[in-house]
PDB file of C-alpha atoms in Angstrom:
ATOM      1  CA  UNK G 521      85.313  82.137 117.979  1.00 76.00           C
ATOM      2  CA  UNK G 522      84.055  84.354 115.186  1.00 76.00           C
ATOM      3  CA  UNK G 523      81.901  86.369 117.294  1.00 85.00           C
ATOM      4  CA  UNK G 524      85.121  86.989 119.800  1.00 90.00           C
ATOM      5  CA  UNK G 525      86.987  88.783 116.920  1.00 91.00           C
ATOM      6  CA  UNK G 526      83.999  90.980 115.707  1.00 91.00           C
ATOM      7  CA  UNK G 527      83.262  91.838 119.520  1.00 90.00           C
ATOM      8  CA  UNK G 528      87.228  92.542 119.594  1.00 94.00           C
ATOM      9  CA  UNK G 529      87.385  94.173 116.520  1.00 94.00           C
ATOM     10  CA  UNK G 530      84.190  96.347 117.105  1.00 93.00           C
ATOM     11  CA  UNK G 531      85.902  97.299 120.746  1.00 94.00           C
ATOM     12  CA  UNK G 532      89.467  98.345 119.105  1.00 96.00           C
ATOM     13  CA  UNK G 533      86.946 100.301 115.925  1.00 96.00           C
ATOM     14  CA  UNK G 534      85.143 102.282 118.942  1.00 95.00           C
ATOM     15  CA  UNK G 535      88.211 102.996 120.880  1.00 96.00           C
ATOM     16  CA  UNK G 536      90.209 104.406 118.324  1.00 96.00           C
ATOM     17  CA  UNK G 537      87.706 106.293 116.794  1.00 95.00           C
ATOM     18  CA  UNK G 538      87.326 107.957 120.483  1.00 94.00           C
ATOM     19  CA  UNK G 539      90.912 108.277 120.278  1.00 93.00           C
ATOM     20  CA  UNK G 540      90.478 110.504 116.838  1.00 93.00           C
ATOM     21  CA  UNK G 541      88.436 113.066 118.840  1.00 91.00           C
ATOM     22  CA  UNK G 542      90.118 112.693 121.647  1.00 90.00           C
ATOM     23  CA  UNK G 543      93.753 113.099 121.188  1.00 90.00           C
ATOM     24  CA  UNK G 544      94.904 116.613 121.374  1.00 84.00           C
ATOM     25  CA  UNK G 545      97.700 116.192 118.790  1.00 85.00           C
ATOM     26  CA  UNK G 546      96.683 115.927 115.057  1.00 85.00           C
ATOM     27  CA  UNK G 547      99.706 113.195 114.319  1.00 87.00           C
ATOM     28  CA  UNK G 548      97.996 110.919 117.545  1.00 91.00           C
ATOM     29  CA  UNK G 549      94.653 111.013 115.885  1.00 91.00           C
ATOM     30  CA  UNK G 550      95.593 110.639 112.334  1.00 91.00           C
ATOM     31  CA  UNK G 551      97.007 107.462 113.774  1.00 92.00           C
ATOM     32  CA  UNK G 552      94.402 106.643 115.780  1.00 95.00           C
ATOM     33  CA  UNK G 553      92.188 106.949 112.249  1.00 94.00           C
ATOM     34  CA  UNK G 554      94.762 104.148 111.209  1.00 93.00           C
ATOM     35  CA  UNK G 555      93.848 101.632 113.618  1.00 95.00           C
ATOM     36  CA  UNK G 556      90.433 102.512 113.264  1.00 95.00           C
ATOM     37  CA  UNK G 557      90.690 101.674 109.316  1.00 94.00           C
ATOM     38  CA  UNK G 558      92.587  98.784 110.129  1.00 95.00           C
ATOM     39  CA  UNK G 559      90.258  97.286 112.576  1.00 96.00           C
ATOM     40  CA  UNK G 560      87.471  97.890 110.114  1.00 95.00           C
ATOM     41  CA  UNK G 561      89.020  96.486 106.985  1.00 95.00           C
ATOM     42  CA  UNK G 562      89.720  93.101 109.549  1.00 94.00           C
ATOM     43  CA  UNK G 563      86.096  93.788 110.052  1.00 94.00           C
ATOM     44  CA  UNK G 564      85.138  93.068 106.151  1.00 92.00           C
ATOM     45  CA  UNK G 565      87.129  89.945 106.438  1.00 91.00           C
ATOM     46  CA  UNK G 566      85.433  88.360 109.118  1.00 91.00           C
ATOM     47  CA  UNK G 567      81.997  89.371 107.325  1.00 86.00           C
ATOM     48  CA  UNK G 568      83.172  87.479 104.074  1.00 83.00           C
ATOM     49  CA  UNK G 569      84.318  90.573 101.644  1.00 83.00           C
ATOM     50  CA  UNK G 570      88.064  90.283 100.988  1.00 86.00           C
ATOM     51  CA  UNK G 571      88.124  92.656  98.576  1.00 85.00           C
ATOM     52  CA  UNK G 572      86.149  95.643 100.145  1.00 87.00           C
ATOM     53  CA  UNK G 573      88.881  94.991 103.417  1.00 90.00           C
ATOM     54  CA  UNK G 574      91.342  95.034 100.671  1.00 90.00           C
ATOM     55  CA  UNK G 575      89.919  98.555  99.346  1.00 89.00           C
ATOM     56  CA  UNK G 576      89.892 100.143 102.972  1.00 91.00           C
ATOM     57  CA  UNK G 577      93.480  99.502 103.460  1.00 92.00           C
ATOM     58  CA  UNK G 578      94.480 100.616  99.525  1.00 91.00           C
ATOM     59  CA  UNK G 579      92.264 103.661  99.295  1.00 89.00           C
ATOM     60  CA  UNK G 580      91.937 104.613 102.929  1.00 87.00           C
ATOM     61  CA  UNK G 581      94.676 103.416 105.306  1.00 85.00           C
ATOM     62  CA  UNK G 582      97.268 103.983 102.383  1.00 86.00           C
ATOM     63  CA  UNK G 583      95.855 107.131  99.667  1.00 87.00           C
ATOM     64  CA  UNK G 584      93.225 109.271 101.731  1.00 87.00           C
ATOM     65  CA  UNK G 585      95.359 108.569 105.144  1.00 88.00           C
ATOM     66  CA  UNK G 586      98.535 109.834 103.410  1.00 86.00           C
ATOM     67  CA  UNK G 587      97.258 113.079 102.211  1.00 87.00           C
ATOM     68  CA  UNK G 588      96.040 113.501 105.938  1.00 85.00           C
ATOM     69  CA  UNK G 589      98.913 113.508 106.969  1.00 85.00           C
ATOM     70  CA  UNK G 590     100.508 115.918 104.403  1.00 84.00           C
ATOM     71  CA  UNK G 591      97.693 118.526 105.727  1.00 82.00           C
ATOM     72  CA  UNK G 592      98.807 117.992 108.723  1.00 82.00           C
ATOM     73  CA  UNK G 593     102.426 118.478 108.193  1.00 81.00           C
ATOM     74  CA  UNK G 594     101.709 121.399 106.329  1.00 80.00           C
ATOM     75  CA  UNK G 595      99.386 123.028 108.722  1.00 78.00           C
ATOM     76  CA  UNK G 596     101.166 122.684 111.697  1.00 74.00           C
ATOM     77  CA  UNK G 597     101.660 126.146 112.367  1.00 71.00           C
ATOM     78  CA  UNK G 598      98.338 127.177 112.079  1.00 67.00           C
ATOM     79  CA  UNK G 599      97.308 124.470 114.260  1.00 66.00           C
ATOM     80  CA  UNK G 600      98.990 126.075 116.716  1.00 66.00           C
ATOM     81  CA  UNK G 601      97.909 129.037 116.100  1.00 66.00           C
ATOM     82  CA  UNK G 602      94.470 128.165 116.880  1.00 65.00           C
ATOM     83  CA  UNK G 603      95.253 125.717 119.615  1.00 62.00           C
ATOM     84  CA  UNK G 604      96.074 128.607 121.706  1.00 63.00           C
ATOM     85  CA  UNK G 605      92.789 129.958 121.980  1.00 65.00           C
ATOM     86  CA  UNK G 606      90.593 128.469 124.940  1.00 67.00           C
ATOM     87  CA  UNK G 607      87.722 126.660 123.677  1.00 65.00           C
ATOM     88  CA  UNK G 608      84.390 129.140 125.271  1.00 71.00           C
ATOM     89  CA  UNK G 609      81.481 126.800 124.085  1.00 74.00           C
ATOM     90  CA  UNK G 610      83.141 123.829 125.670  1.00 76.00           C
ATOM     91  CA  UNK G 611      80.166 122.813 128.130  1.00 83.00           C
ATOM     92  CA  UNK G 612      77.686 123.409 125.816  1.00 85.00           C
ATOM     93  CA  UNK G 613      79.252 121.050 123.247  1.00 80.00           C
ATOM     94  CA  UNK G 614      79.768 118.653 125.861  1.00 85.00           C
ATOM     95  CA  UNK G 615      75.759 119.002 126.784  1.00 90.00           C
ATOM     96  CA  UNK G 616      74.693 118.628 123.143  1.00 90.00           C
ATOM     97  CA  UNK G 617      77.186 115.319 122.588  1.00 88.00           C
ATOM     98  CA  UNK G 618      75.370 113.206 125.341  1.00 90.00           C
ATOM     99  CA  UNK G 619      71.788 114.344 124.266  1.00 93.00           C
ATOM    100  CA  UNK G 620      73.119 113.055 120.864  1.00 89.00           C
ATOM    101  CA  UNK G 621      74.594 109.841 122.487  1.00 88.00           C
ATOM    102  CA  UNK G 622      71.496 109.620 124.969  1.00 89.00           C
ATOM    103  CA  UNK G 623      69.050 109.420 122.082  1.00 89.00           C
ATOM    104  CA  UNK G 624      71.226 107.189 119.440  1.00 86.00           C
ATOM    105  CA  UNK G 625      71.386 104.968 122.800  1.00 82.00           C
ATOM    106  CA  UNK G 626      67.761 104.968 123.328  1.00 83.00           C
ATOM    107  CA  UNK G 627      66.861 104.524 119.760  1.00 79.00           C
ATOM    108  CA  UNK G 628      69.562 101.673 119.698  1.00 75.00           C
ATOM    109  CA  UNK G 629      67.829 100.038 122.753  1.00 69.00           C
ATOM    110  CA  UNK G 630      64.514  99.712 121.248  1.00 62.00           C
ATOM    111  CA  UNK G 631      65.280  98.883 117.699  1.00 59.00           C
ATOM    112  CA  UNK G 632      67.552  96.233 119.008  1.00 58.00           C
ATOM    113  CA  UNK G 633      64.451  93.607 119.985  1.00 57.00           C
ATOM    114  CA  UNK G 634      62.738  93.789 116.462  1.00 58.00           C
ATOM    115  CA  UNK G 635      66.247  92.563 114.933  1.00 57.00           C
ATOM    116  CA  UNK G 636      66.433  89.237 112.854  1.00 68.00           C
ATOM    117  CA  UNK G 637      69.371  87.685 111.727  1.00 67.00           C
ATOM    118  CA  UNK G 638      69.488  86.665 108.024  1.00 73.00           C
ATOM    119  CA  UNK G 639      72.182  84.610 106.296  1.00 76.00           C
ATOM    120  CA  UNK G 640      73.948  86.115 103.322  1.00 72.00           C
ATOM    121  CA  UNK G 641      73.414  85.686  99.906  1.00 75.00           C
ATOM    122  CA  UNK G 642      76.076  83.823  97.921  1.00 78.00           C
ATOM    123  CA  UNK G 643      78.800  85.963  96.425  1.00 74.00           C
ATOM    124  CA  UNK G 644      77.911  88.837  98.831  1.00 74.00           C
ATOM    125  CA  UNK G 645      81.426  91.012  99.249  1.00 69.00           C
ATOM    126  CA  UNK G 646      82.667  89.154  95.718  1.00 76.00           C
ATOM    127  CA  UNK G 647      84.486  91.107  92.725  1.00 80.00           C
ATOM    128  CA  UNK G 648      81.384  89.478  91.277  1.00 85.00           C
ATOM    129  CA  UNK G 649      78.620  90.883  92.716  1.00 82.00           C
ATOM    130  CA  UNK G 650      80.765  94.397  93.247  1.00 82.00           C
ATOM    131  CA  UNK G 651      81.279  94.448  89.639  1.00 86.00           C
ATOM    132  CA  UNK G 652      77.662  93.646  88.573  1.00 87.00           C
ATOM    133  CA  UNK G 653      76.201  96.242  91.336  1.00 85.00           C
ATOM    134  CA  UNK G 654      78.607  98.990  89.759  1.00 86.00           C
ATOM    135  CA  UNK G 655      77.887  98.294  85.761  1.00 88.00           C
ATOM    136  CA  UNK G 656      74.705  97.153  85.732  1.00 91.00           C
ATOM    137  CA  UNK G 657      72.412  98.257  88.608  1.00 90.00           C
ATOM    138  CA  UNK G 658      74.219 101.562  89.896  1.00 92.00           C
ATOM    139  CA  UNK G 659      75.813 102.183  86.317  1.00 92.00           C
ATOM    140  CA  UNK G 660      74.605 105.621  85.911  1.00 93.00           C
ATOM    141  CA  UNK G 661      75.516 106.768  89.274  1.00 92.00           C
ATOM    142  CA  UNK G 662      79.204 104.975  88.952  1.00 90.00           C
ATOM    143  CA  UNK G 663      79.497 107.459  85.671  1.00 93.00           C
ATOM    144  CA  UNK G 664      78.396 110.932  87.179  1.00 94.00           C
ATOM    145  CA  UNK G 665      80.343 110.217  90.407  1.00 93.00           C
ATOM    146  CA  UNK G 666      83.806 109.584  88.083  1.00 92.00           C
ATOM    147  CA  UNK G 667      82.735 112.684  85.752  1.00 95.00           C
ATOM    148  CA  UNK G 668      82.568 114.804  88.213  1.00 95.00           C
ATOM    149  CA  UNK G 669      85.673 113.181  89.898  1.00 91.00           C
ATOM    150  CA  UNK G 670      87.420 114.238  87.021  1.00 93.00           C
ATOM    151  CA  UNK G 671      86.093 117.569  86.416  1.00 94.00           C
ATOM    152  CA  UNK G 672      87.008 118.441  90.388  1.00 91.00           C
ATOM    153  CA  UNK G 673      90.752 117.315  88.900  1.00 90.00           C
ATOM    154  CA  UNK G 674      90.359 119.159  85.775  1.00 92.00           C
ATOM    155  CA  UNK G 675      89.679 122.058  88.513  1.00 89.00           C
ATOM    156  CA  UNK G 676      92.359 121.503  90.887  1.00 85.00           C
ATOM    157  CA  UNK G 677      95.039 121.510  87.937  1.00 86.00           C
ATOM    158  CA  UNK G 678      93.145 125.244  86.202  1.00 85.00           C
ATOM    159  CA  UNK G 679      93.740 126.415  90.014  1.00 84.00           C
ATOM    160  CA  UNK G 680      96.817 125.350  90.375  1.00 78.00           C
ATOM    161  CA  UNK G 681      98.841 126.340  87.128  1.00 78.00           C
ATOM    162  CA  UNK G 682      97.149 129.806  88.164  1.00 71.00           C
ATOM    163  CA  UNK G 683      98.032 130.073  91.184  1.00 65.00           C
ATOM    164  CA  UNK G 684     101.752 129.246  89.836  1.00 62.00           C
ATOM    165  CA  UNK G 685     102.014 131.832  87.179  1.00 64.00           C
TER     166      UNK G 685
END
């Protein structure tokens, strides 16, 4: 039964990512990008971590999906602006996609006999183990990714005000 819901899960995550590229309006895909999110955070539940599937929907589905959207409403004119221009590189984009596709395929098809299943540790997906990996192996990292996190905000706000005055 749990292998049926990752194979269904992994089918809707595959589909709806298509359906990102695919869909000619912006509002379609950025929906799309929902399910997709969606699927995957059900995805983290199935493979035991509760709260990374609670993270994707918080920080993705709700915060970095929302602001999407906002682009999107805000651009709208200059999408379709652009839209109106024929795409001229279309075939060779097209060509270059499936050689992509061909050779992930192909690299897919032979890795896939030299792959061993192995049980997961204890605690793998916990707050636990999350919270040890951040402060004690990765705690360096953690600190220059939220210092420069804040000086990109510190950055944002200078532009802003100036672009205000």
């Amino acid at each position: 039964m749990q292998n049926l819901v990752e194979v269904l899960l992994g089918i809707i995550i595959v589909l709806s990512s298509l359906g990102v590229i695919l869909f000619k309006k912006p509002v379609h895909s950025c929906l799309s990008f929902l399910l997709t999110l969606l699927a995957l955070s059900g995805m983290y539940l199935q493979l035991g971590a509760p709260f990374i599937s609670a993270m994707q929907i918080l920080v993705y589905a709700g915060a970095i999906l929302v602001i999407f959207m906002f682009v999107i409403v805000l651009f709208q004119d200059a999408y379709l602006a652009i839209d109106s221009y024929p795409a001229k590189s279309k075939p060779f984009w097209l060509a270059l996609s499936a050689a992509f596709l061909a050779a992930a395929f192909m690299t897919l098809g032979v890795s896939l006999g030299s792959v061993e299943s192995k049980s997961t540790p204890e605690g793998y997906g916990s707050l636990e183990a999350l919270g040890k990996a951040i402060y004690l192996d990765f705690f360096f990292p953690f600190e220059a990714v939220a210092m420069l996190f804040l000086v990109a905000i510190i950055g944002a706000l200078y532009i802003g005000k100036k672009a205000a005055k």
